[in-house]
XYZ file of C-alpha atoms in Angstrom:
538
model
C -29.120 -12.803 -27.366
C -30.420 -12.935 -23.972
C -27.846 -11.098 -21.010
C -29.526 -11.995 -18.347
C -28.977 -8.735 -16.881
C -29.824 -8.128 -13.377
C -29.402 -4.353 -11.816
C -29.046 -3.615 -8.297
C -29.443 -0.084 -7.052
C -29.167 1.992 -4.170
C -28.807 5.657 -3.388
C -25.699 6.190 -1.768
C -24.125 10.138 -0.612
C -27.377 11.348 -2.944
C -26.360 9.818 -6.122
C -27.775 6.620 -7.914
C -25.484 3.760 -7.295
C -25.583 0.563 -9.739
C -24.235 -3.067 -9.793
C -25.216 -4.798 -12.843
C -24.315 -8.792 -13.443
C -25.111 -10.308 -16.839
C -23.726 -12.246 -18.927
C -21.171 -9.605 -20.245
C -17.616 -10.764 -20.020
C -19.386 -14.230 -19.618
C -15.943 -16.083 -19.693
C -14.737 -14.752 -16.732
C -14.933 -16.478 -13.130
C -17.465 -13.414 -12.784
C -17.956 -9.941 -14.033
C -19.859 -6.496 -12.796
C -20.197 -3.277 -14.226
C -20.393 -0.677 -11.790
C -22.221 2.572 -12.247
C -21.969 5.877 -10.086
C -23.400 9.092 -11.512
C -22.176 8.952 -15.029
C -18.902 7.181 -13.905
C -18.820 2.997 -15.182
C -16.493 0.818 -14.754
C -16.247 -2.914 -15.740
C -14.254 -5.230 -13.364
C -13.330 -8.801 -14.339
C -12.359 -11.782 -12.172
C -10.618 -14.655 -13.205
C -9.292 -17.804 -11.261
C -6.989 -19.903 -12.882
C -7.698 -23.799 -14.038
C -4.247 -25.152 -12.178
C -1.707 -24.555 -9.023
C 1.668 -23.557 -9.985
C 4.352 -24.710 -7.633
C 5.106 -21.566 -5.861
C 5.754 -20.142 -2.875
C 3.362 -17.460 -2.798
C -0.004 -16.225 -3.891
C 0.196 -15.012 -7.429
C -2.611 -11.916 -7.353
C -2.630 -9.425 -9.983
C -4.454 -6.243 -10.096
C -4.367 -4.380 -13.675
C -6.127 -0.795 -13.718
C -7.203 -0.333 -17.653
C -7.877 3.337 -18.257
C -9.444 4.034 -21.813
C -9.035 7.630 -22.751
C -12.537 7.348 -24.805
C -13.722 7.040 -21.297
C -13.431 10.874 -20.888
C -14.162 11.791 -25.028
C -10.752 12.488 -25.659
C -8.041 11.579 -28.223
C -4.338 11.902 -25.956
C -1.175 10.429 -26.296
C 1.942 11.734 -28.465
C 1.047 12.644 -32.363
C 2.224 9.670 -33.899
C 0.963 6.919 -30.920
C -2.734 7.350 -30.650
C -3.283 5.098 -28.453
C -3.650 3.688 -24.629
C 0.500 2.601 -23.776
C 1.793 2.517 -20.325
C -0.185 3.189 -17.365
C 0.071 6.743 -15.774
C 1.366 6.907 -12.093
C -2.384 7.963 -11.525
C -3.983 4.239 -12.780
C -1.287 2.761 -11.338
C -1.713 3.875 -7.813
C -5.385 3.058 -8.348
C -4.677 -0.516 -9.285
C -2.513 -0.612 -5.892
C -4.899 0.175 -3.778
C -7.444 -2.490 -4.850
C -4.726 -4.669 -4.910
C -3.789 -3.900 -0.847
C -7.278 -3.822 0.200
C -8.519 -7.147 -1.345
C -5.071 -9.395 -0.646
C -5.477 -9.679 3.493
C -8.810 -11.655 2.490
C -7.382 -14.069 0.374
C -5.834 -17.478 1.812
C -1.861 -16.690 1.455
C -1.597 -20.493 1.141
C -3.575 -20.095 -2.311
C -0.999 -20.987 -5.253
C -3.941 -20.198 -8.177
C -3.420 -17.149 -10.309
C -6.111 -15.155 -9.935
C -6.229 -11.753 -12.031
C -8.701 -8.836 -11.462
C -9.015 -6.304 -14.581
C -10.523 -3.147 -14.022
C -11.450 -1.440 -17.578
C -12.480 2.391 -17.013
C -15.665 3.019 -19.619
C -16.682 6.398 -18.778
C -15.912 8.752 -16.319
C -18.322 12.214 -15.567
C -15.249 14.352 -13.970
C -17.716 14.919 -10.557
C -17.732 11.173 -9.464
C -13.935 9.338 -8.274
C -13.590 5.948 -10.215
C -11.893 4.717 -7.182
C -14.850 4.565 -4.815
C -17.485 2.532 -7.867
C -13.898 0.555 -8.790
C -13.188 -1.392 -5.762
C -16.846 -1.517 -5.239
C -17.312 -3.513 -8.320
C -14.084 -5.451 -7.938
C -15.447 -6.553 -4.704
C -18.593 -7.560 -5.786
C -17.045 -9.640 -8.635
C -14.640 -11.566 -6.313
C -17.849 -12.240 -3.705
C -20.201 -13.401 -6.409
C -17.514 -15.563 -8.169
C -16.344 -19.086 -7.685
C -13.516 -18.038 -6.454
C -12.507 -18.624 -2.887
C -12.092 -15.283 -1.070
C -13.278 -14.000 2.370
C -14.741 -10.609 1.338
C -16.827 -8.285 0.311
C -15.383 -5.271 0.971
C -15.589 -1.261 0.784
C -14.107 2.010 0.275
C -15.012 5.985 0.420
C -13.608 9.132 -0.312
C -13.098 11.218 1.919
C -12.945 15.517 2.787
C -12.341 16.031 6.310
C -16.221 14.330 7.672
C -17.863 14.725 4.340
C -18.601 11.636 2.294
C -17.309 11.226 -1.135
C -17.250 14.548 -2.189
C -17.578 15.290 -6.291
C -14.399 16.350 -7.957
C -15.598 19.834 -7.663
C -16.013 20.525 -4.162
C -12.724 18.682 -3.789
C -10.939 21.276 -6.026
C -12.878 23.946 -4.228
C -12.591 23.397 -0.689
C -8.687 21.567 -0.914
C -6.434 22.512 -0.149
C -7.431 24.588 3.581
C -4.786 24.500 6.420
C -5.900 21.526 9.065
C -8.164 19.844 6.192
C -7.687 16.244 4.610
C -8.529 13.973 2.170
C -8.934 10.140 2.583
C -9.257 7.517 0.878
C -11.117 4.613 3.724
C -10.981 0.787 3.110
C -12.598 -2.228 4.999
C -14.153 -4.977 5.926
C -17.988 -4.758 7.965
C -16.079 -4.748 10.943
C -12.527 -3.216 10.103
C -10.287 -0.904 8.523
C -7.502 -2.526 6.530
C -6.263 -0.063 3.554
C -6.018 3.647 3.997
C -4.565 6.885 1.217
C -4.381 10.099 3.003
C -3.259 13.304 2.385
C -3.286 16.214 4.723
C -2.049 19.427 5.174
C -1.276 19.233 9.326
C -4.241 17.856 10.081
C -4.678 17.071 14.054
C -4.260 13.544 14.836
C -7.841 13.431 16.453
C -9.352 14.883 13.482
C -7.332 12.167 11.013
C -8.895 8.961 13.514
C -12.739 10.790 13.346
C -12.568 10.798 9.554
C -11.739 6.769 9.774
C -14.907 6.550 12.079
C -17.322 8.317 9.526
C -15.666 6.690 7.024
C -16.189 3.312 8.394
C -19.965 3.303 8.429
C -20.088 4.381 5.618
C -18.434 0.932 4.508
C -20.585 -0.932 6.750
C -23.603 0.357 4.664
C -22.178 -0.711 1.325
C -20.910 -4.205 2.313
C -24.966 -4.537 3.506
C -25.607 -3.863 0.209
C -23.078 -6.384 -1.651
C -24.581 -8.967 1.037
C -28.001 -9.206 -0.535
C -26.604 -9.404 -3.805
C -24.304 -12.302 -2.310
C -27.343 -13.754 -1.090
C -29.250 -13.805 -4.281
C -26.937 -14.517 -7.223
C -23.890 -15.677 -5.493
C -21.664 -18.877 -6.834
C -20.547 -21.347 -4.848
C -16.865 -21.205 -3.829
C -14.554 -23.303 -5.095
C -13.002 -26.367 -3.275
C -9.485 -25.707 -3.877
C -6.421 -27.390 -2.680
C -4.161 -25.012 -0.147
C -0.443 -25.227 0.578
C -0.105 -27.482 3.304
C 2.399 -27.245 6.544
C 3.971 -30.679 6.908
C 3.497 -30.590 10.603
C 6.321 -33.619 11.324
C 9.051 -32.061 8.792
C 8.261 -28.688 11.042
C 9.012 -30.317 14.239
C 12.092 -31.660 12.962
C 13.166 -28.399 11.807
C 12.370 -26.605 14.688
C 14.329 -29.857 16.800
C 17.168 -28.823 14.938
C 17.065 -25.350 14.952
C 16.189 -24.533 18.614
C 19.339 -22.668 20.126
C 20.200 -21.146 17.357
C 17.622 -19.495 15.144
C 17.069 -16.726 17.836
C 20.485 -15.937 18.419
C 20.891 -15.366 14.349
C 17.837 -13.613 14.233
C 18.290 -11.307 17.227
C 21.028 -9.066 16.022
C 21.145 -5.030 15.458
C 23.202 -4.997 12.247
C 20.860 -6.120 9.301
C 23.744 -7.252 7.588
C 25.138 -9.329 10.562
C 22.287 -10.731 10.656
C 21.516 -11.856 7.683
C 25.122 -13.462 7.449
C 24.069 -15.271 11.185
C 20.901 -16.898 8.912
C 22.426 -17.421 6.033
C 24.743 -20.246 7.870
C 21.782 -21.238 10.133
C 20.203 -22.069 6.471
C 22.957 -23.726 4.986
C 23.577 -26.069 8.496
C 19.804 -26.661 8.333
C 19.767 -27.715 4.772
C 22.789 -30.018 5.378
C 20.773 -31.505 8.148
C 17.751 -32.058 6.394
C 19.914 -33.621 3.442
C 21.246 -36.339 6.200
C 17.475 -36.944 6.842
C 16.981 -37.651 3.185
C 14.580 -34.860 2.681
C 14.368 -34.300 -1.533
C 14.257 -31.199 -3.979
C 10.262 -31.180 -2.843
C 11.174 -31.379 0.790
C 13.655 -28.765 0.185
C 11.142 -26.286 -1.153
C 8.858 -27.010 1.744
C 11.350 -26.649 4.255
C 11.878 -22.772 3.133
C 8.246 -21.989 3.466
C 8.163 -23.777 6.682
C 11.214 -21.656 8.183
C 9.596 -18.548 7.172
C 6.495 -19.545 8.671
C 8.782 -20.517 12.351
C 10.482 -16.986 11.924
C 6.883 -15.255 11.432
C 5.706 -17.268 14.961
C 9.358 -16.053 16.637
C 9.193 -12.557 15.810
C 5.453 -12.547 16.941
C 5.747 -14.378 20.219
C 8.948 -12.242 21.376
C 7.423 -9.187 20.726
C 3.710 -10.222 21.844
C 4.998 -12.064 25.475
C 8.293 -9.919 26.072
C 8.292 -6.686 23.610
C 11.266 -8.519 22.478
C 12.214 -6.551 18.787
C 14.508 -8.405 16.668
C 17.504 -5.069 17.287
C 16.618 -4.961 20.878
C 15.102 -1.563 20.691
C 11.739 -1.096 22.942
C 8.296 -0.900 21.337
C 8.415 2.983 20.635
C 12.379 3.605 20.026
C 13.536 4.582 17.130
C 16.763 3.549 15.551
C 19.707 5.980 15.492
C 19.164 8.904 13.391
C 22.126 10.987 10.867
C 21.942 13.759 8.286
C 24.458 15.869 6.615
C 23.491 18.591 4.235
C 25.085 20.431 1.095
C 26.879 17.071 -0.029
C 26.605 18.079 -4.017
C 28.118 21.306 -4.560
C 26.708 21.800 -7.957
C 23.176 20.541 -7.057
C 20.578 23.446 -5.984
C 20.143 21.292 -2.211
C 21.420 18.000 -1.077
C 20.822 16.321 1.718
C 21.425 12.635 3.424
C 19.225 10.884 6.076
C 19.968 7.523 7.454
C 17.699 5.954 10.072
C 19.364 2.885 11.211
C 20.170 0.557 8.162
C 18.132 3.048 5.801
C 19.463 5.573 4.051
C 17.824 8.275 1.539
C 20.131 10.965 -0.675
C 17.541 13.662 -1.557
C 18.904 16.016 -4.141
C 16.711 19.325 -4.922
C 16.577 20.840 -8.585
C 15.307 24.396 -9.183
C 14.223 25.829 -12.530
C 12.377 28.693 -14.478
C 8.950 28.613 -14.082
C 8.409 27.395 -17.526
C 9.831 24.230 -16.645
C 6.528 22.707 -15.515
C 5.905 19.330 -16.167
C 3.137 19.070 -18.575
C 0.259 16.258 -17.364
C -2.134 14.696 -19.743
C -4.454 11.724 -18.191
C -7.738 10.665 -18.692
C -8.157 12.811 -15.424
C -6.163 15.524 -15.382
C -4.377 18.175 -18.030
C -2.169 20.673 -17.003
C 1.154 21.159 -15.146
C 3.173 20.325 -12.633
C 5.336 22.783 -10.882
C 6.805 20.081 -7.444
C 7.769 16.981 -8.336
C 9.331 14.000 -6.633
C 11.109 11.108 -8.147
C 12.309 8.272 -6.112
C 14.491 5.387 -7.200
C 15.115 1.871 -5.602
C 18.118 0.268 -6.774
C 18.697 -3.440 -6.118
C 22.258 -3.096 -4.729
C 20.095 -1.000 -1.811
C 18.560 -4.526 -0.549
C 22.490 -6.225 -0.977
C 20.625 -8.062 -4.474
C 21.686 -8.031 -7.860
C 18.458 -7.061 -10.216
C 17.313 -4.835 -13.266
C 17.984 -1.086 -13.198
C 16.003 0.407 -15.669
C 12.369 2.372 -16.054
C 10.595 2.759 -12.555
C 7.865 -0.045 -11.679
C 5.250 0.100 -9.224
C 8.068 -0.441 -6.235
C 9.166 3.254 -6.748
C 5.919 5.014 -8.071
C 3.948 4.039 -4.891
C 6.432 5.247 -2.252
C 7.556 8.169 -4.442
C 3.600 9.707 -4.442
C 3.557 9.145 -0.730
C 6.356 10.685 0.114
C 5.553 13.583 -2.486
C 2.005 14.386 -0.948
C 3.863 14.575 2.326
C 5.308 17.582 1.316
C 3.732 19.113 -1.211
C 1.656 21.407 0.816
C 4.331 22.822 2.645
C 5.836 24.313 -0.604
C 5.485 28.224 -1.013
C 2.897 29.286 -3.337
C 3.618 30.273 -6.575
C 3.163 33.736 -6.307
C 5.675 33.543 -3.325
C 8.158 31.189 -4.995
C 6.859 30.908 -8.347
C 10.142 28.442 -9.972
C 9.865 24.949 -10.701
C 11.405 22.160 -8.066
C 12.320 19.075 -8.532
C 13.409 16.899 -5.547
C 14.711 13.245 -6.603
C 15.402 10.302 -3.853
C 18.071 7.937 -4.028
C 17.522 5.184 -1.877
C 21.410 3.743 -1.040
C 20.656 1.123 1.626
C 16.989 0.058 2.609
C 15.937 -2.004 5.757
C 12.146 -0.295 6.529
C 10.805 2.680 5.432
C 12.423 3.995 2.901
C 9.373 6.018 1.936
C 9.867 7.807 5.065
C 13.576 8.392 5.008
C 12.773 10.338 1.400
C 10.804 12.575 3.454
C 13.337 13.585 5.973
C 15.704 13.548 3.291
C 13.651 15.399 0.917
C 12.751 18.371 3.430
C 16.021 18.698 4.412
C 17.142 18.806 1.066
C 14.433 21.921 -0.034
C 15.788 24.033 2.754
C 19.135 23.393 1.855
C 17.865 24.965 -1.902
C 16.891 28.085 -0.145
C 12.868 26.429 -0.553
C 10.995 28.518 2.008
C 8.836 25.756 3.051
C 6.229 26.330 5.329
C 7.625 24.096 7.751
C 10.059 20.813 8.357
C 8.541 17.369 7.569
C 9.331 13.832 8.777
C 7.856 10.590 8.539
C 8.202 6.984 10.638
C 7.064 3.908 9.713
C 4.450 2.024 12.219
C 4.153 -1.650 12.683
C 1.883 -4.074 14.245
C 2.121 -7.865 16.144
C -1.286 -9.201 17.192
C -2.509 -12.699 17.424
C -6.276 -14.566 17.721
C -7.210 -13.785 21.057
C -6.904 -9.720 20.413
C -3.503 -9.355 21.913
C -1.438 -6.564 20.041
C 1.541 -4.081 20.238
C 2.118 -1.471 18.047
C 5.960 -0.657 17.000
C 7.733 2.258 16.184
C 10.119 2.561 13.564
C 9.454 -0.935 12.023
C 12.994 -2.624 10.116
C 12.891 -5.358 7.774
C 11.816 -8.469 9.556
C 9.083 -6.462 11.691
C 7.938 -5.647 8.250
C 7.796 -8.719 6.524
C 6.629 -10.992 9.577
C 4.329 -8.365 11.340
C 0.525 -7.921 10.201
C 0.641 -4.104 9.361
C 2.958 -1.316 7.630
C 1.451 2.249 8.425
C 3.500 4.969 7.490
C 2.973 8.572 9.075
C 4.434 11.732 7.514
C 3.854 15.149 9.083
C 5.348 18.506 10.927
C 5.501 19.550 14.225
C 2.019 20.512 13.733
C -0.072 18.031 12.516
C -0.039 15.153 9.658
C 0.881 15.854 5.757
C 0.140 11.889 4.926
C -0.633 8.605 5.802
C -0.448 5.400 4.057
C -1.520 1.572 5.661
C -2.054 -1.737 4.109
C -2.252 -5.175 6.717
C -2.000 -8.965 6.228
C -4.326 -9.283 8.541
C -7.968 -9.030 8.312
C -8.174 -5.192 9.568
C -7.764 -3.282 12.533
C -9.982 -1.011 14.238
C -10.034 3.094 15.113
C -9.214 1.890 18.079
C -5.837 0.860 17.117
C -5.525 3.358 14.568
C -6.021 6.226 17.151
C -2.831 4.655 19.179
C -0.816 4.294 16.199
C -1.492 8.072 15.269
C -0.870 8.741 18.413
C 2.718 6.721 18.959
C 3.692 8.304 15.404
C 3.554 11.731 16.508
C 6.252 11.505 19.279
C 8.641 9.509 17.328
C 7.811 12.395 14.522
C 8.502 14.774 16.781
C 11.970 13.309 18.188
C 13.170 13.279 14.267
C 11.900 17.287 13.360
């Protein structure tokens, strides 16, 4: 059997970089296997043959590791085999997901699925960097409509995806970070970092070196583009019936903004609720049906989303009337739990985050066994996101994705600010219970998490908070940054960029956008903005 293999190389950071396209996988929209060092990854991309009638982009991102990948046999003695995905894989899987969604059209309603399988990895070279590499590549040489390529790098303070070894040698170093750097050729829209206070300047020069790095990569997937490339698909988009949206917004001027315009979250969401029910009686008098119906909700959203922009881009206008960098009022009590180690409770506005602290024996370590990483755990942070936080009914069960992510954020916020072993050498556990949630929840579990370890009698280096950044922008460049972003700020504005630190630099950051990117620019100014609101909450 012919593959048809074609192999495109370049050396990148001083190790051989590969992109090979054949005819592996051949049933896929497209497929690449990526090769850095002795690290390979396959990626697969596949569109599917109808639309579903939804009212969102269905895009999933599944991160396959194979423990042969590393020579090794894990799992329990009687399961031998691959089961659910460690936190690890599926953080990885999250970050693809967050860098490649801005570039997709959100009026897509195709299931498209990208698979990333894990072949081998060499222990010196981070699958994360070849991984969305090659899951770029696939989605740019595919059929499938998308508006990449784009790029990611490692980073160690200003040095270029370091091997595994210098990381573990050089981390962690008061004032140092690590990064991981997302983009486009001309932006930055996906960013991992942890720090350990790291100077605000320093965080934005990383992004910089970072970023052209990117710019050489995306080069690179270009001329592959250029030579083996598929034609995109014509596919149908979600349309915006323009004359059922001027009868909406007909009916609804006068009174969507004073609904939407109120401080409580749960007034108003009562104040929309009976805009929406007097709006669907009205379009029922019209003779709008079921399929009118299910338009009209996407088209409200999409009159909120331009409400919430122009207020805030023409007036600073926020929907709680707070200015651009106020933040919401601020509570904490400590000590609640008398037979917990530490307790503590932080509410910021509408959000509120119990952190309870558990101390044990040092032979309490959690033991870790990943295709990555063996060996144990001594801090670790659990965070939980029940439904009746968000006012819904829903499952309450295993944690999914929705408390992993924001659970390893708010963890590597902190971590470095624990005592060394040899100093403190017992085991802590610290565990979040999110009781009401309107924006940065994440954040609250750091407040509420650092208050809670020096409740414990944790001599931690020093206190740690964390705020939540937003962003409105439109075509012509225009933008404000927000402080302290609540729920519709984060569902209608084009960027969530959370900022966790201490009084003396930052301990973590964490951005994804809807938009296409942003640049240092903008990133310097929301460092900058995050740092006084950190400071007003330490």
């Amino acid at each position: 059997m012919n593959l048809n293999k074609k192999v495109f190389k370049i050396d990148f950071q001083g190790r051989p970089l590969e992109l090979e396209v054949s005819k592996i996988a051949e049933q896929a929209n497209a497929s690449v296997i990526g090769r850095y060092g002795d690290t390979v990854v396959l990626v697969t991309v596949v569109m599917g043959k109808e639309d579903r009638n939804i009212d969102y982009f269905p895009l999933t991102v599944d991160y396959e590791e194979r423990f042969y990948a590393v020579g090794k046999i894990l799992g329990s003695r009687f399961v031998r085999r691959e089961g659910r995905p460690a936190e690890e894989a599926i953080l990885s899987g999250r970050m693809i997901d967050r860098t490649i969604r801005p570039l997709f059209d959100r009026r897509l309603r195709r299931d498209v699925q990208v698979v990333v399988t894990i072949l081998s990895v060499d222990e010196e070279n981070d699958p994360d960097y070849i991984t969305l590499l090659t899951a770029s590549t696939a989605l740019a040489i595919s059929n499938i409509p998308w508006a990449g390529p784009v790029a990611g790098v490692r980073m160690l303070n200003q040095t270029v995806n370091p091997i595994l070894s210098q990381l573990k040698s050089e981390w962690p170093k008061p004032g140092s970070l690590q990064a991981f750097v997302a983009g486009t050729i001309d932006r930055i829209n996906m960013l991992e970092v942890e720090a350990i206070e790291a100077d605000e300047k320093d965080v934005a020069a990383a992004f910089e070196t970072a970023h052209k790095e990117i710019v050489k990569l995306i080069e690179f997937q270009n001329k592959i583009i250029k030579e083996i490339g598929a034609k995109k698909s014509e596919v149908m988009l979600s349309e915006l019936n323009s004359d059922l949206k001027s009868k909406m917004e007909g009916f609804l001027n006068g009174k969507l903004e004073p609904a939407m315009y109120e401080k409580d979250k749960m007034t108003r969401e009562e104040k929309l609720a009976e805009v929406k029910s007097s709006l669907k009686t009205y379009l029922t008098e019209q003779g709008i049906d079921e399929a009118g119906m299910m338009a009209a909700e996407n088209l409200l959203e999409v009159i909120l989303d331009e409400l919430v922009h122009k207020n805030i881009l023409n007036s600073d206008k926020r929907p709680d009337g707070r200015k651009l960098d106020e933040l919401r009022d601020l509570h904490a009590e400590v000590a609640l739990l008398k037979r917990a180690h530490g307790s503590a409770l932080f509410v910021r506005g509408n959000t509120q985050a119990l952190g309870v602290t558990t101390i044990a024996p040092p032979g309490s370590e959690q033991l870790i066994e990943t295709m990555e990483f063996s060996g144990k755990k001594r801090f670790m942070l659990h965070y939980n996101f029940p439904p009746y936080s968000t006012g819904e009914v829903g499952r309450v069960g295993n944690p999914g994705r929705r408390e992993i992510g924001p659970g390893a954020l708010a963890e590597k916020a902190v971590r470095n600010m624990l005592p060394s072993q040899e100093e403190f050498p017992y085991v802590v556990r610290v565990v979040s219970e999110i009781l009401s949630s309107n924006g940065s929840s994440s954040m609250a579990t750091v407040c509420a998490t650092s208050l809670s370890l020096m409740d414990a009698g944790v001599p931690i280096k020093n206190a740690v908070a964390g705020i939540a950044m937003g962003l409105m922008s439109n075509d012509k460049g225009d933008y404000k940054i927000l402080t302290d972003i609540q729920g519709p700020e984060d569902h209608y504005g084009d960027m969530d960029c959370k900022v966790a630190g201490t009084k003396n630099g930052v301990n973590a950051m964490q951005m994804d956008v809807k938009i296409q990117g942003l640049t240092v620019k903008i990133l310097a100014e929301t460092l900058a903005q995050s740092k006084k609101a950190r400071l007003q909450i330490l």
